Amino acid sequence: MIARPEGGPRVVVGVDDSSGARCALSWAIGEARLRRLPLLVAHSAPLPPHVSAAGQLGCGITDALRGSGAELVARLLDEVSGGPPDGVEMTALALVGEPGATLVRLAGEDDILVVGHGTRGPFSRLLRPSVRLHCARRARATLVCVRPPAIGTLPDCLMLRDEPEHVPDRSRFRWLGRALRIAR
């Protein structure tokens, strides 16, 4: 368990190299900034099956997994916020283990646990279980699942329409909300 400043709550976000994780990281940074809570960015890489079966933990694979995880976290922070976020006390971790179980262990009862909502098929879920569902079943923390926006819906909704059915007295934001509900 990572020590907390003064034992208070924090925002814990799990990241990987997916669009859902990028959206979750962005949301977590904003929430930590809004609530003035420390942010814990965690990446957990599972051991490959051949390594855990053979018991070859001393051959440098765990160090390589941690190193690639640290590079991934740094790259995601650069993409999402241009580096470590301003005004947020942040800790980044690159761990080795099952991602769902690791996030459940990291997040305490008073924390906010943020995960991305992935879009994987049933065969992929057989090979790699869903981190989101594992956290939903076992986490004691408040869980927030962030879904990435659908491709192509947001730019279309933000453009002004010059169609005859457009009602001029309707606000643009009300129309945007209606268009987003229809696009789902």
PDB file of C-alpha atoms in Angstrom:
ATOM      1  CA  MET A   1       0.000   0.000   0.000  1.00  0.00           C
ATOM      2  CA  ILE A   2       1.333   3.425  -0.938  1.00  0.00           C
ATOM      3  CA  ALA A   3       1.534   5.873   1.956  1.00  0.00           C
ATOM      4  CA  ARG A   4      -0.978   8.704   1.801  1.00  0.00           C
ATOM      5  CA  PRO A   5      -0.307  12.246   2.892  1.00  0.00           C
ATOM      6  CA  GLU A   6      -2.098  12.691   6.238  1.00  0.00           C
ATOM      7  CA  GLY A   7      -4.120   9.527   5.542  1.00  0.00           C
ATOM      8  CA  GLY A   8      -6.613  11.404   3.372  1.00  0.00           C
ATOM      9  CA  PRO A   9      -8.313  10.371   0.156  1.00  0.00           C
ATOM     10  CA  ARG A  10      -6.690  10.434  -3.264  1.00  0.00           C
ATOM     11  CA  VAL A  11      -7.510   9.777  -6.890  1.00  0.00           C
ATOM     12  CA  VAL A  12      -6.085   6.477  -8.159  1.00  0.00           C
ATOM     13  CA  VAL A  13      -6.087   5.895 -11.920  1.00  0.00           C
ATOM     14  CA  GLY A  14      -5.030   2.761 -13.760  1.00  0.00           C
ATOM     15  CA  VAL A  15      -3.529   3.265 -17.213  1.00  0.00           C
ATOM     16  CA  ASP A  16      -2.473   1.188 -20.176  1.00  0.00           C
ATOM     17  CA  ASP A  17      -1.978   1.993 -23.854  1.00  0.00           C
ATOM     18  CA  SER A  18      -5.662   2.399 -24.804  1.00  0.00           C
ATOM     19  CA  SER A  19      -7.982   5.271 -25.637  1.00  0.00           C
ATOM     20  CA  GLY A  20     -10.093   4.474 -22.569  1.00  0.00           C
ATOM     21  CA  ALA A  21      -7.036   4.815 -20.332  1.00  0.00           C
ATOM     22  CA  ARG A  22      -6.167   8.178 -21.888  1.00  0.00           C
ATOM     23  CA  CYS A  23      -9.681   9.458 -21.185  1.00  0.00           C
ATOM     24  CA  ALA A  24      -9.540   8.038 -17.650  1.00  0.00           C
ATOM     25  CA  LEU A  25      -6.197   9.757 -17.013  1.00  0.00           C
ATOM     26  CA  SER A  26      -7.535  13.066 -18.295  1.00  0.00           C
ATOM     27  CA  TRP A  27     -10.636  12.760 -16.110  1.00  0.00           C
ATOM     28  CA  ALA A  28      -8.560  11.791 -13.062  1.00  0.00           C
ATOM     29  CA  ILE A  29      -6.243  14.777 -13.485  1.00  0.00           C
ATOM     30  CA  GLY A  30      -9.235  17.101 -13.652  1.00  0.00           C
ATOM     31  CA  GLU A  31     -10.882  15.489 -10.638  1.00  0.00           C
ATOM     32  CA  ALA A  32      -7.680  15.640  -8.568  1.00  0.00           C
ATOM     33  CA  ARG A  33      -7.257  19.293  -9.497  1.00  0.00           C
ATOM     34  CA  LEU A  34     -10.911  20.096  -8.734  1.00  0.00           C
ATOM     35  CA  ARG A  35     -10.983  18.324  -5.352  1.00  0.00           C
ATOM     36  CA  ARG A  36      -7.350  19.201  -4.494  1.00  0.00           C
ATOM     37  CA  LEU A  37      -6.480  15.553  -3.923  1.00  0.00           C
ATOM     38  CA  PRO A  38      -3.204  13.766  -4.624  1.00  0.00           C
ATOM     39  CA  LEU A  39      -3.135  11.718  -7.818  1.00  0.00           C
ATOM     40  CA  LEU A  40      -1.713   8.208  -8.095  1.00  0.00           C
ATOM     41  CA  VAL A  41      -1.125   7.039 -11.686  1.00  0.00           C
ATOM     42  CA  ALA A  42      -0.525   3.281 -11.782  1.00  0.00           C
ATOM     43  CA  HIS A  43       0.380   0.925 -14.607  1.00  0.00           C
ATOM     44  CA  SER A  44       0.449  -2.771 -13.837  1.00  0.00           C
ATOM     45  CA  ALA A  45       1.765  -5.301 -16.335  1.00  0.00           C
ATOM     46  CA  PRO A  46       0.959  -8.971 -15.857  1.00  0.00           C
ATOM     47  CA  LEU A  47       3.773 -11.476 -16.051  1.00  0.00           C
ATOM     48  CA  PRO A  48       3.785 -13.471 -19.278  1.00  0.00           C
ATOM     49  CA  PRO A  49       2.485 -17.009 -18.664  1.00  0.00           C
ATOM     50  CA  HIS A  50       5.736 -18.695 -19.699  1.00  0.00           C
ATOM     51  CA  VAL A  51       7.723 -16.645 -17.163  1.00  0.00           C
ATOM     52  CA  SER A  52       5.430 -17.264 -14.212  1.00  0.00           C
ATOM     53  CA  ALA A  53       5.159 -20.973 -15.014  1.00  0.00           C
ATOM     54  CA  ALA A  54       8.918 -21.428 -15.227  1.00  0.00           C
ATOM     55  CA  GLY A  55       9.633 -19.302 -12.157  1.00  0.00           C
ATOM     56  CA  GLN A  56      12.192 -17.157 -13.987  1.00  0.00           C
ATOM     57  CA  LEU A  57      11.666 -13.980 -11.981  1.00  0.00           C
ATOM     58  CA  GLY A  58      15.366 -13.264 -11.596  1.00  0.00           C
ATOM     59  CA  CYS A  59      16.145 -12.996 -15.288  1.00  0.00           C
ATOM     60  CA  GLY A  60      15.368  -9.290 -15.631  1.00  0.00           C
ATOM     61  CA  ILE A  61      11.862  -9.602 -17.047  1.00  0.00           C
ATOM     62  CA  THR A  62      10.247  -7.842 -14.099  1.00  0.00           C
ATOM     63  CA  ASP A  63      12.725  -4.963 -14.407  1.00  0.00           C
ATOM     64  CA  ALA A  64      11.991  -4.717 -18.124  1.00  0.00           C
ATOM     65  CA  LEU A  65       8.226  -4.696 -17.455  1.00  0.00           C
ATOM     66  CA  ARG A  66       8.609  -1.964 -14.839  1.00  0.00           C
ATOM     67  CA  GLY A  67      10.817   0.076 -17.166  1.00  0.00           C
ATOM     68  CA  SER A  68       8.390  -0.152 -20.070  1.00  0.00           C
ATOM     69  CA  GLY A  69       5.531   0.699 -17.688  1.00  0.00           C
ATOM     70  CA  ALA A  70       7.345   3.810 -16.465  1.00  0.00           C
ATOM     71  CA  GLU A  71       7.964   4.876 -20.082  1.00  0.00           C
ATOM     72  CA  LEU A  72       4.278   4.324 -20.870  1.00  0.00           C
ATOM     73  CA  VAL A  73       3.130   6.432 -17.914  1.00  0.00           C
ATOM     74  CA  ALA A  74       5.516   9.252 -18.901  1.00  0.00           C
ATOM     75  CA  ARG A  75       4.336   9.126 -22.517  1.00  0.00           C
ATOM     76  CA  LEU A  76       0.658   9.166 -21.516  1.00  0.00           C
ATOM     77  CA  LEU A  77       1.219  12.126 -19.204  1.00  0.00           C
ATOM     78  CA  ASP A  78       2.925  13.979 -22.074  1.00  0.00           C
ATOM     79  CA  GLU A  79       0.054  13.187 -24.454  1.00  0.00           C
ATOM     80  CA  VAL A  80      -2.751  14.045 -22.046  1.00  0.00           C
ATOM     81  CA  SER A  81      -1.408  17.008 -20.090  1.00  0.00           C
ATOM     82  CA  GLY A  82       1.972  17.918 -21.560  1.00  0.00           C
ATOM     83  CA  GLY A  83       3.922  16.306 -18.711  1.00  0.00           C
ATOM     84  CA  PRO A  84       3.201  16.141 -14.988  1.00  0.00           C
ATOM     85  CA  PRO A  85       0.016  18.151 -14.355  1.00  0.00           C
ATOM     86  CA  ASP A  86       0.334  21.580 -12.776  1.00  0.00           C
ATOM     87  CA  GLY A  87      -1.290  22.105  -9.420  1.00  0.00           C
ATOM     88  CA  VAL A  88      -1.619  18.386  -8.651  1.00  0.00           C
ATOM     89  CA  GLU A  89       0.524  16.358  -6.276  1.00  0.00           C
ATOM     90  CA  MET A  90       1.228  13.254  -8.336  1.00  0.00           C
ATOM     91  CA  THR A  91       2.861   9.862  -7.845  1.00  0.00           C
ATOM     92  CA  ALA A  92       3.446   7.445 -10.724  1.00  0.00           C
ATOM     93  CA  LEU A  93       3.932   3.708 -10.280  1.00  0.00           C
ATOM     94  CA  ALA A  94       4.926   0.970 -12.706  1.00  0.00           C
ATOM     95  CA  LEU A  95       4.163  -2.407 -11.144  1.00  0.00           C
ATOM     96  CA  VAL A  96       4.185  -6.060 -12.134  1.00  0.00           C
ATOM     97  CA  GLY A  97       1.053  -8.073 -11.438  1.00  0.00           C
ATOM     98  CA  GLU A  98      -2.535  -8.516 -12.529  1.00  0.00           C
ATOM     99  CA  PRO A  99      -3.901  -5.009 -13.230  1.00  0.00           C
ATOM    100  CA  GLY A 100      -7.318  -5.459 -11.587  1.00  0.00           C
ATOM    101  CA  ALA A 101      -5.970  -6.965  -8.391  1.00  0.00           C
ATOM    102  CA  THR A 102      -3.222  -4.345  -8.195  1.00  0.00           C
ATOM    103  CA  LEU A 103      -5.663  -1.437  -8.512  1.00  0.00           C
ATOM    104  CA  VAL A 104      -7.981  -2.944  -5.900  1.00  0.00           C
ATOM    105  CA  ARG A 105      -5.028  -3.235  -3.484  1.00  0.00           C
ATOM    106  CA  LEU A 106      -3.883   0.342  -4.171  1.00  0.00           C
ATOM    107  CA  ALA A 107      -7.262   2.037  -3.715  1.00  0.00           C
ATOM    108  CA  GLY A 108      -8.537   2.404  -0.177  1.00  0.00           C
ATOM    109  CA  GLU A 109     -12.095   2.958   1.015  1.00  0.00           C
ATOM    110  CA  ASP A 110     -11.937   6.747   0.856  1.00  0.00           C
ATOM    111  CA  ASP A 111     -10.207   6.906  -2.562  1.00  0.00           C
ATOM    112  CA  ILE A 112     -11.645   7.483  -6.011  1.00  0.00           C
ATOM    113  CA  LEU A 113     -10.586   4.691  -8.379  1.00  0.00           C
ATOM    114  CA  VAL A 114     -10.693   5.650 -12.065  1.00  0.00           C
ATOM    115  CA  VAL A 115     -10.469   3.120 -14.902  1.00  0.00           C
ATOM    116  CA  GLY A 116     -11.159   3.302 -18.615  1.00  0.00           C
ATOM    117  CA  HIS A 117     -14.035   1.484 -20.249  1.00  0.00           C
ATOM    118  CA  GLY A 118     -12.573  -0.664 -22.992  1.00  0.00           C
ATOM    119  CA  THR A 119     -14.222  -2.058 -26.082  1.00  0.00           C
ATOM    120  CA  ARG A 120     -12.970  -5.606 -26.464  1.00  0.00           C
ATOM    121  CA  GLY A 121     -14.591  -8.653 -27.941  1.00  0.00           C
ATOM    122  CA  PRO A 122     -15.575 -11.846 -26.118  1.00  0.00           C
ATOM    123  CA  PHE A 123     -12.518 -13.798 -27.303  1.00  0.00           C
ATOM    124  CA  SER A 124     -10.172 -11.103 -26.006  1.00  0.00           C
ATOM    125  CA  ARG A 125     -11.971 -11.168 -22.646  1.00  0.00           C
ATOM    126  CA  LEU A 126     -11.340 -14.908 -22.388  1.00  0.00           C
ATOM    127  CA  LEU A 127      -7.602 -14.369 -22.775  1.00  0.00           C
ATOM    128  CA  ARG A 128      -7.394 -11.284 -20.571  1.00  0.00           C
ATOM    129  CA  PRO A 129     -10.107 -10.568 -17.981  1.00  0.00           C
ATOM    130  CA  SER A 130     -11.670  -7.122 -17.739  1.00  0.00           C
ATOM    131  CA  VAL A 131      -9.946  -4.812 -15.255  1.00  0.00           C
ATOM    132  CA  ARG A 132     -13.078  -2.681 -15.031  1.00  0.00           C
ATOM    133  CA  LEU A 133     -15.278  -5.630 -14.032  1.00  0.00           C
ATOM    134  CA  HIS A 134     -12.695  -6.909 -11.540  1.00  0.00           C
ATOM    135  CA  CYS A 135     -12.584  -3.483  -9.873  1.00  0.00           C
ATOM    136  CA  ALA A 136     -16.378  -3.171  -9.920  1.00  0.00           C
ATOM    137  CA  ARG A 137     -16.732  -6.489  -8.093  1.00  0.00           C
ATOM    138  CA  ARG A 138     -13.951  -6.142  -5.547  1.00  0.00           C
ATOM    139  CA  ALA A 139     -12.939  -2.500  -4.971  1.00  0.00           C
ATOM    140  CA  ARG A 140     -13.895  -0.775  -1.738  1.00  0.00           C
ATOM    141  CA  ALA A 141     -13.198   2.630  -3.279  1.00  0.00           C
ATOM    142  CA  THR A 142     -15.603   4.755  -5.282  1.00  0.00           C
ATOM    143  CA  LEU A 143     -15.239   3.481  -8.846  1.00  0.00           C
ATOM    144  CA  VAL A 144     -15.488   5.713 -11.913  1.00  0.00           C
ATOM    145  CA  CYS A 145     -15.448   4.114 -15.377  1.00  0.00           C
ATOM    146  CA  VAL A 146     -14.625   6.611 -18.114  1.00  0.00           C
ATOM    147  CA  ARG A 147     -15.756   5.760 -21.623  1.00  0.00           C
ATOM    148  CA  PRO A 148     -13.953   7.331 -24.585  1.00  0.00           C
ATOM    149  CA  PRO A 149     -16.162   9.411 -26.895  1.00  0.00           C
ATOM    150  CA  ALA A 150     -17.458   7.675 -29.993  1.00  0.00           C
ATOM    151  CA  ILE A 151     -15.367   8.450 -33.059  1.00  0.00           C
ATOM    152  CA  GLY A 152     -16.971  10.970 -35.357  1.00  0.00           C
ATOM    153  CA  THR A 153     -19.871  11.983 -33.129  1.00  0.00           C
ATOM    154  CA  LEU A 154     -18.289  14.862 -31.255  1.00  0.00           C
ATOM    155  CA  PRO A 155     -16.960  16.855 -34.264  1.00  0.00           C
ATOM    156  CA  ASP A 156     -20.319  16.499 -36.026  1.00  0.00           C
ATOM    157  CA  CYS A 157     -22.192  17.676 -32.957  1.00  0.00           C
ATOM    158  CA  LEU A 158     -20.021  20.738 -32.462  1.00  0.00           C
ATOM    159  CA  MET A 159     -20.528  22.056 -36.007  1.00  0.00           C
ATOM    160  CA  LEU A 160     -23.342  24.504 -36.666  1.00  0.00           C
ATOM    161  CA  ARG A 161     -26.075  23.093 -38.815  1.00  0.00           C
ATOM    162  CA  ASP A 162     -27.813  25.096 -41.491  1.00  0.00           C
ATOM    163  CA  GLU A 163     -30.570  22.570 -41.980  1.00  0.00           C
ATOM    164  CA  PRO A 164     -34.199  23.681 -42.193  1.00  0.00           C
ATOM    165  CA  GLU A 165     -35.238  21.679 -39.114  1.00  0.00           C
ATOM    166  CA  HIS A 166     -32.787  23.617 -36.943  1.00  0.00           C
ATOM    167  CA  VAL A 167     -34.762  25.698 -34.454  1.00  0.00           C
ATOM    168  CA  PRO A 168     -33.052  29.089 -34.047  1.00  0.00           C
ATOM    169  CA  ASP A 169     -34.167  29.699 -30.436  1.00  0.00           C
ATOM    170  CA  ARG A 170     -32.730  26.404 -29.170  1.00  0.00           C
ATOM    171  CA  SER A 171     -29.371  26.827 -27.486  1.00  0.00           C
ATOM    172  CA  ARG A 172     -26.358  25.155 -29.045  1.00  0.00           C
ATOM    173  CA  PHE A 173     -25.623  23.226 -25.833  1.00  0.00           C
ATOM    174  CA  ARG A 174     -29.122  21.809 -25.611  1.00  0.00           C
ATOM    175  CA  TRP A 175     -28.838  20.675 -29.223  1.00  0.00           C
ATOM    176  CA  LEU A 176     -25.400  19.163 -28.518  1.00  0.00           C
ATOM    177  CA  GLY A 177     -26.798  17.107 -25.624  1.00  0.00           C
ATOM    178  CA  ARG A 178     -29.681  15.870 -27.790  1.00  0.00           C
ATOM    179  CA  ALA A 179     -27.308  14.960 -30.619  1.00  0.00           C
ATOM    180  CA  LEU A 180     -25.009  13.043 -28.255  1.00  0.00           C
ATOM    181  CA  ARG A 181     -27.952  11.066 -26.853  1.00  0.00           C
ATOM    182  CA  ILE A 182     -29.109  10.160 -30.368  1.00  0.00           C
ATOM    183  CA  ALA A 183     -25.580   9.122 -31.425  1.00  0.00           C
ATOM    184  CA  ARG A 184     -25.352   6.450 -28.724  1.00  0.00           C
TER     185      ARG A 184
END
